[in-house]
Each structure stands twice: as structure tokens, then as C-alpha cells.
Tab-separated table of C-alpha atoms in Angstrom:
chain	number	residue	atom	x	y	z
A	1036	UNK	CA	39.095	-33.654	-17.835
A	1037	UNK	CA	40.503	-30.052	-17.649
A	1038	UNK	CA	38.471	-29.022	-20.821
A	1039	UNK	CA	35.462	-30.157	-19.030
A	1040	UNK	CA	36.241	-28.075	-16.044
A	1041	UNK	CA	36.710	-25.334	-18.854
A	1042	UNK	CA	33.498	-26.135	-20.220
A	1043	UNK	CA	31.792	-26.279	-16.474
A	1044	UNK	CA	33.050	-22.526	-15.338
A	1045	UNK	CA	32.238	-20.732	-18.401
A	1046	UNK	CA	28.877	-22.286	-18.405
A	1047	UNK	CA	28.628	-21.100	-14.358
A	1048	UNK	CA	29.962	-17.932	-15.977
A	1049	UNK	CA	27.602	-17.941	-18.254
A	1050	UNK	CA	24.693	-18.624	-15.613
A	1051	UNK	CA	25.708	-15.631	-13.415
A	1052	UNK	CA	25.578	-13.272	-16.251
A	1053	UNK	CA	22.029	-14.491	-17.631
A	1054	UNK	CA	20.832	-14.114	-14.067
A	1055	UNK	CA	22.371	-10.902	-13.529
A	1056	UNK	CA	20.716	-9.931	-17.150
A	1057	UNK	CA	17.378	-11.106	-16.679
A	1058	UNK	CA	17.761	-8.819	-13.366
A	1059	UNK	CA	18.045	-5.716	-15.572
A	1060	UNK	CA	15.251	-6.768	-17.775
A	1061	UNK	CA	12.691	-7.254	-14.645
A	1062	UNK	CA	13.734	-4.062	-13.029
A	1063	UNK	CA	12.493	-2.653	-16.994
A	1064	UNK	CA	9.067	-4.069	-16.630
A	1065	UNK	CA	8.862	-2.784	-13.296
A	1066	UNK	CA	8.998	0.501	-14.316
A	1067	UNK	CA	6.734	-0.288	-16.726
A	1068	UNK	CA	3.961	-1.773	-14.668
A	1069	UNK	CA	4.546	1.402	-12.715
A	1070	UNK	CA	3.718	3.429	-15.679
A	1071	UNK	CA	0.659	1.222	-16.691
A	1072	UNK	CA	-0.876	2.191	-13.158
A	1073	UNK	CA	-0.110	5.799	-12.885
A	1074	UNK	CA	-0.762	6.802	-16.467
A	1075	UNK	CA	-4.132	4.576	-16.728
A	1076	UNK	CA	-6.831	6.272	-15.748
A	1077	UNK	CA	-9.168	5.944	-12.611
A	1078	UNK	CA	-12.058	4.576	-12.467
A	1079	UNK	CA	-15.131	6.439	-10.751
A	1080	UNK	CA	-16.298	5.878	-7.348
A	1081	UNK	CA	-19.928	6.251	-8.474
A	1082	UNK	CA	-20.237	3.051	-10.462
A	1083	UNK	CA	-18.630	1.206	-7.523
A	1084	UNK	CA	-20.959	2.890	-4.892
A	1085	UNK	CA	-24.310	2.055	-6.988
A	1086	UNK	CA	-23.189	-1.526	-7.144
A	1087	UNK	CA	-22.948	-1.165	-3.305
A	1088	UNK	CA	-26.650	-0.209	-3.147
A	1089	UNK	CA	-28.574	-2.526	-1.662
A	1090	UNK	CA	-31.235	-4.650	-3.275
A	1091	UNK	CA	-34.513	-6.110	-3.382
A	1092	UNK	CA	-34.929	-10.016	-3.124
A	1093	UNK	CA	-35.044	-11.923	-6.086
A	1094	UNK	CA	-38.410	-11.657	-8.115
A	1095	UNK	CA	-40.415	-13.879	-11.037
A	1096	UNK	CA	-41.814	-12.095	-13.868
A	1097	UNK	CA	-43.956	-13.569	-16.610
A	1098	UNK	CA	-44.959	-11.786	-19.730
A	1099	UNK	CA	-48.611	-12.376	-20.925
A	1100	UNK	CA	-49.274	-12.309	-24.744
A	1101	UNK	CA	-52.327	-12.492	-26.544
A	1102	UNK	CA	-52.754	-14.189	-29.659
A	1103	UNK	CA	-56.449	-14.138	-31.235
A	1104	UNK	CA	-58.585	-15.006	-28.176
A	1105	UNK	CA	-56.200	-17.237	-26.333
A	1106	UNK	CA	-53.017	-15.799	-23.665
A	1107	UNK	CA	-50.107	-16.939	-24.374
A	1108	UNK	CA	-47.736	-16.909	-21.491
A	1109	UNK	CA	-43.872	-16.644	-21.995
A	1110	UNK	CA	-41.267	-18.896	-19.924
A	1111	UNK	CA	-41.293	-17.045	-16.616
A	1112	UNK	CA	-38.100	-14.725	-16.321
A	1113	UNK	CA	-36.010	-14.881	-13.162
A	1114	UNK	CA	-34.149	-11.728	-11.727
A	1115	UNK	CA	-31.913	-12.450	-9.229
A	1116	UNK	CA	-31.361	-9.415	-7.013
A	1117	UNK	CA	-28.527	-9.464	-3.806
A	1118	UNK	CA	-30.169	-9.724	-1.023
A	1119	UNK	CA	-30.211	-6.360	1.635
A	1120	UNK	CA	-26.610	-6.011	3.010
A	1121	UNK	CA	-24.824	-7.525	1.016
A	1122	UNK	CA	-22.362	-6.455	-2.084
A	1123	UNK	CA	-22.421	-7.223	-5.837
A	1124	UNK	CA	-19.398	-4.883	-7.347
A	1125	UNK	CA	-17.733	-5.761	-9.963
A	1126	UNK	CA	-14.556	-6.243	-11.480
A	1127	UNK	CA	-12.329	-2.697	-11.695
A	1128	UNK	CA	-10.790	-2.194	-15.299
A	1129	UNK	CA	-7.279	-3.494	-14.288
A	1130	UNK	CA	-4.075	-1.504	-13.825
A	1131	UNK	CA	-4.387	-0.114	-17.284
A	1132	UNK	CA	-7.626	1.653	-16.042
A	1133	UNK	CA	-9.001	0.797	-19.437
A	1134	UNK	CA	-7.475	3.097	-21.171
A	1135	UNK	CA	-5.157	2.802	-24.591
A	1136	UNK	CA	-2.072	4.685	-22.815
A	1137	UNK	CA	-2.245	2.099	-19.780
A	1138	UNK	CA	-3.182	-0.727	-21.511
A	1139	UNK	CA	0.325	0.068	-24.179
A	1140	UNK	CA	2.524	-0.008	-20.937
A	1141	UNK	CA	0.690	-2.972	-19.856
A	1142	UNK	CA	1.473	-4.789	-22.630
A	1143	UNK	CA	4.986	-3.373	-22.871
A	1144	UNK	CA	5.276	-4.603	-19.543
A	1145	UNK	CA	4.054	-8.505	-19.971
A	1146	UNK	CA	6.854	-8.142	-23.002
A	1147	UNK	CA	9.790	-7.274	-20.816
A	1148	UNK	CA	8.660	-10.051	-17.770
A	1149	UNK	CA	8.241	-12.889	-20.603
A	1150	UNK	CA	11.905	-11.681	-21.971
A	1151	UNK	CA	13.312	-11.280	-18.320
A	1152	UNK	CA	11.802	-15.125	-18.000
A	1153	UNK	CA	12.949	-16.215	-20.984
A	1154	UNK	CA	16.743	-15.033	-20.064
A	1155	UNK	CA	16.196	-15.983	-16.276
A	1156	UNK	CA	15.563	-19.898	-17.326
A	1157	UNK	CA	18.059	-19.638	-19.769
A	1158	UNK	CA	20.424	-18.982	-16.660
A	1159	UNK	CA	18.459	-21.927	-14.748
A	1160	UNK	CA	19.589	-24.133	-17.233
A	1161	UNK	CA	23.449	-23.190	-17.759
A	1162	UNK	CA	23.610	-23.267	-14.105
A	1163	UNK	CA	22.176	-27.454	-14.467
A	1164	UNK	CA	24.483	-27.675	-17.343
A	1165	UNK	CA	27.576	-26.563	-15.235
A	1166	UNK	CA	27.048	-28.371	-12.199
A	1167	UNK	CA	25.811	-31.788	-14.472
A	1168	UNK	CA	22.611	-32.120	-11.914
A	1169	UNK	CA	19.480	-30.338	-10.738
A	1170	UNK	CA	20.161	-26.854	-10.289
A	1171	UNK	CA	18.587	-27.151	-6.876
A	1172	UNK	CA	21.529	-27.949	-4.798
A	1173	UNK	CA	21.663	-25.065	-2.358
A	1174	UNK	CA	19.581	-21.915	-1.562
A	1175	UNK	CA	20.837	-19.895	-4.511
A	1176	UNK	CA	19.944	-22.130	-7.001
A	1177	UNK	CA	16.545	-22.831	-5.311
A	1178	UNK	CA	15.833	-18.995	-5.447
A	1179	UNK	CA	16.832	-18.609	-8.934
A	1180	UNK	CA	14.399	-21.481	-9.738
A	1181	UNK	CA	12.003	-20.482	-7.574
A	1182	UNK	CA	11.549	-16.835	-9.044
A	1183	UNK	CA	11.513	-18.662	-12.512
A	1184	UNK	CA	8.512	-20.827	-11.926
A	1185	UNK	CA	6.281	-18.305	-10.230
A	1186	UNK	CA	6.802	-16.070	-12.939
A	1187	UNK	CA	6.226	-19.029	-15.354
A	1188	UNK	CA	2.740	-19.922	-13.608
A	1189	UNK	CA	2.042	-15.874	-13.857
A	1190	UNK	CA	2.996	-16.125	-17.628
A	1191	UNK	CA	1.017	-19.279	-18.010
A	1192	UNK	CA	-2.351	-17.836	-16.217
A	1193	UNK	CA	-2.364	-14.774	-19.341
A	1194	UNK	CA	-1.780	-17.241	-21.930
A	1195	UNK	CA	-5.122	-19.137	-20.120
A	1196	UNK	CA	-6.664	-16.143	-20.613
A	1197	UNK	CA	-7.292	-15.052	-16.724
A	1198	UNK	CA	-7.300	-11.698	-15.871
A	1199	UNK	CA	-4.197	-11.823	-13.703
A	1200	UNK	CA	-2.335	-8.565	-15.195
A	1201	UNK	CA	-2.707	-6.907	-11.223
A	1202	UNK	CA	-0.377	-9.689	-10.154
A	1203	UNK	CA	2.102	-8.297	-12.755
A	1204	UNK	CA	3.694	-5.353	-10.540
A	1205	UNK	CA	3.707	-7.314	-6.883
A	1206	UNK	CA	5.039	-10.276	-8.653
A	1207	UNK	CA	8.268	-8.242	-10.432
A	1208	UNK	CA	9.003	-5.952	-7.376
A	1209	UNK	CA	8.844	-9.509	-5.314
A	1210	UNK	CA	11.286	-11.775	-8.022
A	1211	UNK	CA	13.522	-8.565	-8.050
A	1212	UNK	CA	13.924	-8.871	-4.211
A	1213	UNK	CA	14.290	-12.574	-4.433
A	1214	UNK	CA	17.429	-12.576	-7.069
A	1215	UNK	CA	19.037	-9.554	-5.098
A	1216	UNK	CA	19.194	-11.466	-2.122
A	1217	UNK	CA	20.191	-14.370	-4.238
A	1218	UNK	CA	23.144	-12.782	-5.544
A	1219	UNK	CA	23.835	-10.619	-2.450
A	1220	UNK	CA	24.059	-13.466	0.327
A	1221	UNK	CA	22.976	-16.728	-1.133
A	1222	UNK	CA	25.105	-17.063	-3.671
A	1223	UNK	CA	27.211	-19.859	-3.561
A	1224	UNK	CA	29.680	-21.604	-6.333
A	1225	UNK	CA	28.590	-24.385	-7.808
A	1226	UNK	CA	29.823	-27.647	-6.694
A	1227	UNK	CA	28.679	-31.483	-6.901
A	1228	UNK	CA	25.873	-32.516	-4.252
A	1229	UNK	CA	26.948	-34.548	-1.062
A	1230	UNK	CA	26.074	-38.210	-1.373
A	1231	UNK	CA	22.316	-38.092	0.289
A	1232	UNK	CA	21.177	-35.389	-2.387
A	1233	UNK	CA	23.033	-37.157	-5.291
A	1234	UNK	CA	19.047	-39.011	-5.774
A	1235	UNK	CA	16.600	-38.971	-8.321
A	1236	UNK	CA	14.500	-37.823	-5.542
A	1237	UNK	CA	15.837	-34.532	-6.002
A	1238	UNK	CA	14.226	-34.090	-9.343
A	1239	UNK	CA	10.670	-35.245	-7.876
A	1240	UNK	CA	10.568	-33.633	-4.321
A	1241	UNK	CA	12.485	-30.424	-5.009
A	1242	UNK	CA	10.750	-29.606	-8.282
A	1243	UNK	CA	7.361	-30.351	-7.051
A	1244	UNK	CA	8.082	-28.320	-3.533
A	1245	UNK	CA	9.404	-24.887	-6.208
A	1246	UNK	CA	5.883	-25.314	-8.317
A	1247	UNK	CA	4.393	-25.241	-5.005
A	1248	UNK	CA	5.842	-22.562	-3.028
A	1249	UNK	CA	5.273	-20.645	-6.251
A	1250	UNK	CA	1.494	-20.851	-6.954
A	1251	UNK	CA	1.120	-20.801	-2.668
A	1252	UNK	CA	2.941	-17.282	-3.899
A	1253	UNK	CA	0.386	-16.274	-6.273
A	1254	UNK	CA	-2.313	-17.315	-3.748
A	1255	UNK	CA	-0.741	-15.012	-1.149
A	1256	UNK	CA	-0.813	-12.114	-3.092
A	1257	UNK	CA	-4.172	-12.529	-3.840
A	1258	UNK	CA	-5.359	-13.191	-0.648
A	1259	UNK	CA	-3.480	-10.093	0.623
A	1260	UNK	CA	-5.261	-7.621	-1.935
A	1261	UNK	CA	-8.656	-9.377	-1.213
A	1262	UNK	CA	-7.970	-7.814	2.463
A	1263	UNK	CA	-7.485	-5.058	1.383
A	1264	UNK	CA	-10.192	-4.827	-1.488
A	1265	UNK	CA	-12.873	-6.234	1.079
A	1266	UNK	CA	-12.044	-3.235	3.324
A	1267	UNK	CA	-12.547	-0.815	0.814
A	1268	UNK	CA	-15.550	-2.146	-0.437
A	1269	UNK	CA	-16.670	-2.350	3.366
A	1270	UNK	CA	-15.607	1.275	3.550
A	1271	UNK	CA	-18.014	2.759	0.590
A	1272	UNK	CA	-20.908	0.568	1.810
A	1273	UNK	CA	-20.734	2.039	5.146
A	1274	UNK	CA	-21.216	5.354	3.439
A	1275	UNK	CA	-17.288	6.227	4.314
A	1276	UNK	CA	-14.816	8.029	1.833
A	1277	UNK	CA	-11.349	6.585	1.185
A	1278	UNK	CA	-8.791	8.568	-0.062
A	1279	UNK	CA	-7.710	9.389	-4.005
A	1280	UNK	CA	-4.586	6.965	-3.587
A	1281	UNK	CA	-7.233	4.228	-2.508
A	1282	UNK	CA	-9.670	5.201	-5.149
A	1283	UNK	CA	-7.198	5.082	-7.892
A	1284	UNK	CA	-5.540	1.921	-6.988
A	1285	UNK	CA	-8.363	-0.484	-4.952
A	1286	UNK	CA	-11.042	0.589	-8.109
A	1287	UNK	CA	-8.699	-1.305	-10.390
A	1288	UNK	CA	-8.557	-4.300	-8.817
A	1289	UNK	CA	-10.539	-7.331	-9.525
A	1290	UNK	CA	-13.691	-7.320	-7.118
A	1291	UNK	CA	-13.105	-8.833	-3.338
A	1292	UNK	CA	-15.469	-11.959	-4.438
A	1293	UNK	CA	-13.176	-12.166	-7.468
A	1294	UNK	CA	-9.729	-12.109	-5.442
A	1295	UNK	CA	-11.390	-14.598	-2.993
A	1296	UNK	CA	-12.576	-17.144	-5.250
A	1297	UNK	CA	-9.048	-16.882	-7.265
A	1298	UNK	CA	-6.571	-16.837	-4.043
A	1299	UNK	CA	-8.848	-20.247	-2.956
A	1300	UNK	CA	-8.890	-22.095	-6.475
A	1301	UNK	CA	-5.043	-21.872	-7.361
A	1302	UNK	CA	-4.262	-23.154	-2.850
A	1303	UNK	CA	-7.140	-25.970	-2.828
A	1304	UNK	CA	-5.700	-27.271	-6.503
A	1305	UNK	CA	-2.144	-27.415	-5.337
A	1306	UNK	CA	-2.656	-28.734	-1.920
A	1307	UNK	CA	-2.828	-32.496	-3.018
A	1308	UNK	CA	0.785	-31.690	-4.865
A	1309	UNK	CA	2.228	-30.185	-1.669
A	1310	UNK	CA	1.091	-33.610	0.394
A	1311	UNK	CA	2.484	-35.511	-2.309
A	1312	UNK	CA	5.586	-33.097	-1.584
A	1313	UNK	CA	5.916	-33.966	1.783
A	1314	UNK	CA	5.415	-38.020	1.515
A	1315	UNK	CA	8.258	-38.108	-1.652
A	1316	UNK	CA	10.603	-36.048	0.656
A	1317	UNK	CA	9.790	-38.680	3.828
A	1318	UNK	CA	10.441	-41.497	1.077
A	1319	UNK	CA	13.746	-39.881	0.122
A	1320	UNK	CA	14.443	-39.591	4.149
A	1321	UNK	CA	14.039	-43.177	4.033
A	1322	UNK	CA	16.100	-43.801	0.970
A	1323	UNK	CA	19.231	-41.636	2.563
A	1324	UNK	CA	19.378	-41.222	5.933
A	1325	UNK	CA	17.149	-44.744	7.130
A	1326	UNK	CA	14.100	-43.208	8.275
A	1327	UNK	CA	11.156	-41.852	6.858
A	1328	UNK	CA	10.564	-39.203	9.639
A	1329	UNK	CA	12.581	-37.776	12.169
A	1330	UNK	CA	11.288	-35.005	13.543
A	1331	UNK	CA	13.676	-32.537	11.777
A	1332	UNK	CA	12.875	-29.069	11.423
A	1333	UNK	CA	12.167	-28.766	7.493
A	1334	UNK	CA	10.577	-32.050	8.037
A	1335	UNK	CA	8.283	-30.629	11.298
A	1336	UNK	CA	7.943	-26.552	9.676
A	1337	UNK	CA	6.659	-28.659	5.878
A	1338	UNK	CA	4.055	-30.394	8.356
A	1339	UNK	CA	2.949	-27.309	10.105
A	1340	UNK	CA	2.924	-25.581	6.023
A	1341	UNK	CA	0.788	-28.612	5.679
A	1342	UNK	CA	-1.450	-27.926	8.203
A	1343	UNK	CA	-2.239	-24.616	7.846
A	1344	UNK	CA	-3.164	-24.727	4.413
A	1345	UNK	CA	-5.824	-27.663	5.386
A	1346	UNK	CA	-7.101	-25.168	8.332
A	1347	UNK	CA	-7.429	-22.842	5.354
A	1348	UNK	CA	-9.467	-25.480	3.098
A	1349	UNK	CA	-11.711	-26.613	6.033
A	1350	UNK	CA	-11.942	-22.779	6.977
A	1351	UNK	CA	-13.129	-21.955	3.625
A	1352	UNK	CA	-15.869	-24.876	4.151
A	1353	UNK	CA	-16.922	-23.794	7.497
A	1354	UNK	CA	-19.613	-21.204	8.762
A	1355	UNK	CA	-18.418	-18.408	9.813
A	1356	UNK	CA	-14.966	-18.535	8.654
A	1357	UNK	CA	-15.118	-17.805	5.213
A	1358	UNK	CA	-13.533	-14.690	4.036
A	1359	UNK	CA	-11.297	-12.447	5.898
A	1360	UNK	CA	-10.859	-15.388	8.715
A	1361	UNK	CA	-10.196	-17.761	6.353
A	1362	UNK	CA	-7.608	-15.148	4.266
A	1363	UNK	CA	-5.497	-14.874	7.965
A	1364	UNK	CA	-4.970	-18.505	8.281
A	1365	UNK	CA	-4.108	-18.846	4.259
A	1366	UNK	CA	-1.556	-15.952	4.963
A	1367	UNK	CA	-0.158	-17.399	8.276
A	1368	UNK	CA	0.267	-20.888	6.015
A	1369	UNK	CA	2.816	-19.184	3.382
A	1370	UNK	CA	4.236	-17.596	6.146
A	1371	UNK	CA	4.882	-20.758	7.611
A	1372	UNK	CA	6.269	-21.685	3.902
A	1373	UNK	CA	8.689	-18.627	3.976
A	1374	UNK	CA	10.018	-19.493	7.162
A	1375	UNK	CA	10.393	-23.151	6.509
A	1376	UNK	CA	12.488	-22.018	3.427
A	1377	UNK	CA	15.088	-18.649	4.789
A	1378	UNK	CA	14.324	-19.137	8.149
A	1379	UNK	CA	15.372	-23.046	8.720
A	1380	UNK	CA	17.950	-22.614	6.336
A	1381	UNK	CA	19.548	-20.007	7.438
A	1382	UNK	CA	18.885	-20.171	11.478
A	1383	UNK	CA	18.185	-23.549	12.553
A	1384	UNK	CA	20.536	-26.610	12.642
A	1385	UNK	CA	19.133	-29.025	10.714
A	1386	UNK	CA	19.694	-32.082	8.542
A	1387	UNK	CA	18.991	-30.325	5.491
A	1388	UNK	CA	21.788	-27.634	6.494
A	1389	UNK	CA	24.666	-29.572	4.895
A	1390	UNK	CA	23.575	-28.582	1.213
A	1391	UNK	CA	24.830	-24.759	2.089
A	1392	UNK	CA	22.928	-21.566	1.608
């Protein structure tokens, strides 16, 4: 029994320092990310004006050959032309600018945030090992986890291929906040579960809700550079001139369109996994407390996450609220998702208060 104990702390012991490692690590590729953009070069605000121009409609073209005494005519060729107003621009050259210097501290950087993750989820796990459960007990462990995963989906959308390199710096600078506050104030020693978390449940709700809150993550980031992308792009087709700061870091970035389509894909494909989310949790209600709903606040602020994300999806589907409309409510939603996690947590009386911060 004692050597287990033994065994238990320096494994804890072992967690913290992993944690505290893959810190030092991150804030590395942060600096590097912040090299990548300042020593890539910019792109110019002519190619990104012409594609601003507008257009004429689409038109059919058919070439005419003749062959001996008979015309041959080709398959007609369509060109598809944007129609007048509206913008075709496309993708900017990433943070690297396209250039060798920005695209070596790029890749430098991608290096350091797969190491940081690599010693990160090595911490994840000694913490599971020491405590002999799911290292998703209290609000430490779910931020440690939580940081994990989203940088695991970020890893896993480069390895896919995806040009997702511009989440890279927003995504560090964010995970770095996240396990400061961790350590700071959440940090709590690690302990055995009461009796209504000691469930299976807790593998299948928790986990699902961190893979969830993470890619909603990735979502919101998007979603908030599509803002500000779309505004840019509104900017230079209404003739105005933003500034060098704006030029050299909103000319990077993937086109609004692009940021759109990719902040609405990764929300509408895990939307089905957060409902599943909420109906395991209201079975594990069941399971430990007798009910399957009872109004309590992570119960009622998961419903309104819920909801918002399905205004989002119906927005998206609906006239006149596609776009920057529909980008407000998607942002609102994780906000609602933030709240639900440090805000009901931390300031409201709840059920779900017993596990600790």
C-alpha cells in the first residue's frame, strides 16, 4: 500500500513537471510562429485588388474547325465569370508569405507544437496513471486535456493535408493561456473522484464534451479571422486603403470564402457529437443522481451551447443570414461554451461543483 502511494506521487510529480515542460516548449514555437510571420514576406495588394475587380457574367464559347469541306465544332467551353459585385480572391500565401525564410520558421514551428504535444499528453497520461482514473476529475485536469486535444485536432488537420498553418500562432498563444491559468488557479492535487463521477460515463461524456469544445475552438478562431478577412476584403472593394499592419497580416490569410466554408464544416460535423454529449451526460444524471434532467446550470448553459450552434446551422441555411450574421451567432455559441465551462464552475452553485476546480 505505501509503495503504491510512492508510486502515485512521483507519477503526479512526474505529471506536473511534463506539463510545466511542455509549457516551455509551446512558449518556443510561439516565438517561432512569430518569426514565420514577421520574417515572411508580404504579399501585394495589387493581386488582391484585381481579384476584387468586378466581372462579366458567365459566357459560352465554341471553337469552329474546318476539316476538308466540313466544320467541325469543338465541345463548347464554359467560362464562369463572378457576377458584378461580388468577390473572387483567393487564398493569401500563409504566414510564411511564401517565402523559404518563413516557410523554415514555419516548419520549425509545427516541430516544437508536435514536441510540446507530445510532452503535454505524456503529462495527460501520468496524471491518469497517478490518480488510477480519467484524468478529468476537476478543472485542472480538464484544461490540461483540453489544450491537448485541440492541439491534437490542429496536428491532425496538417497531417490531412489542410492548409491550417494560420491557426498555428492563435492556437499556441491560446493553449499557453489555458495551462497558465491551469497551473496558476486551477490546479488542484490529485485525489480519487466522489462516488457519482466514479462511472464509466466519465470516459464517454467527458471525453466526447473535450473533442468538442476543442474543434468548437478551432471553429471559433476561424470564424473570428473570417470577420475580420471579410472586412478587409470589403475594404479594398470599396476602393478604401487599409493600413501596412493589415496588408501584411489579412493578405496571408486564407480567403474570407475559404475561412467561412472551413469555420462551418469542422461546427456542422461535430454538432451531432455535442447532442450525443448532452443525452450521455442526462443518461449519467439518471444513472447517479435519479434523474435525467434537472434543470441544473451545466445541464441548462450545455442546452443553450446546444442551441446556439443549431441557430448557427439553420443560419447558415437561411437567406439572408449567411456570413457575417451567421459568424455572430457561431461566436456567441462558444461563448456560451466558455462560460458553461470557467464561468459555472467557478461562479455558480451547481451540482457539478462538488468535483473542485
Amino acid at each position: 500500500m505505501i509503495l503504491a502511494a510512492t508510486t502515485n506521487e512521483s507519477l503526479a510529480r512526474m505529471s506536473d513537471l511534463l506539463i510545466y515542460s511542455s509549457m516551455a516548449v509551446y512558449t518556443l514555437a510561439f516565438f517561432a510562429h512569430i518569426a514565420e510571420w514577421v520574417l515572411g514576406s508580404r504579399s501585394k495588394v495589387g493581386r488582391t485588388a484585381a481579384a476584387l475587380t468586378p466581372r462579366a457574367a458567365a459566357t459560352v464559347t465554341v471553337q469552329v474547325k474546318q476539316a476538308g469541306g466540313t466544320a467541325v465544332l469543338d465541345k463548347p467551353k464554359v467560362v464562369t465569370r463572378a457576377a458584378a459585385g461580388s468577390r473572387d480572391v483567393p487564398d493569401g500565401p500563409g504566414a510564411a508569405g511564401g517565402t523559404v525564410k518563413g516557410d523554415l520558421y514555419g516548419r520549425i514551428a509545427v516541430s516544437l507544437t508536435v514536441l510540446a504535444f507530445l510532452v503535454e499528453a505524456s503529462g495527460v497520461v501520468s496524471r491518469a496513471l497517478a490518480v488510477q482514473r480519467a484524468p478529468w476529475g476537476n478543472m485542472y485536469e480538464f484544461s490540461t486535456t483540453f489544450s491537448t486535444v485541440a492541439v491534437g485536432a490542429y496536428l491532425a488537420f496538417l497531417v490531412a493535408g489542410k492548409n491550417v498553418r494560420w491557426i498555428g500562432l492563435p492556437l499556441v498563444t491560446t493553449v499557453l493561456l489555458d495551462l497558465g491559468m491551469a497551473t496558476t488557479w486551477l490546479k488542484t492535487p490529485s485525489d480519487q473522484l466522489v462516488p457519482a463521477l466514479d462511472s464509466y460515463w466519465l470516459w464517454i461524456h467527458v471525453s466526447t464534451a473535450i473533442f468538442c469544445g476543442a474543434v468548437f475552438y478551432l471553429g471559433a478562431v476561424a470564424t473570428l479571422l473570417y470577420l475580420f478577412r471579410d472586412s478587409y476584403e470589403n475594404k479594398l472593394a470599396t476602393g478604401g486603403n487599409p493600413g501596412a499592419f493589415a496588408r501584411s497580416v489579412m493578405e496571408r490569410l486564407p480567403s474570407a470564402a475559404s475561412l467561412d466554408k472551413f469555420s462551418y464544416r469542422v461546427n456542422a460535423a461535430v454538432f451531432p457529437l455535442w447532442t450525443f454529449t448532452i443525452i450521455a451526460g442526462a443518461i449519467w444524471a439518471g444513472d447517479a443522481w435519479g434523474r435525467y434532467w434537472g434543470w441544473d446550470a451545466k445541464e441548462v448553459w450545455s442546452f443553450i451551447t446546444w442551441v446556439g450552434y443549431a441557430a448557427y446551422l439553420h443560419a447558415r441555411a437561411t437567406a439572408g443570414w449567411k456570413g457575417r450574421k451567421a459568424a455572430y451567432i457561431a461566436l456567441i455559441a462558444f461563448a456560451c461554451f466558455l462560460f458553461n465551462y470557467y464561468g459555472v464552475n467557478i461562479f455558480v452553485s451547481s451540482k457539478h461543483s462538488y468535483a473542485g476546480v
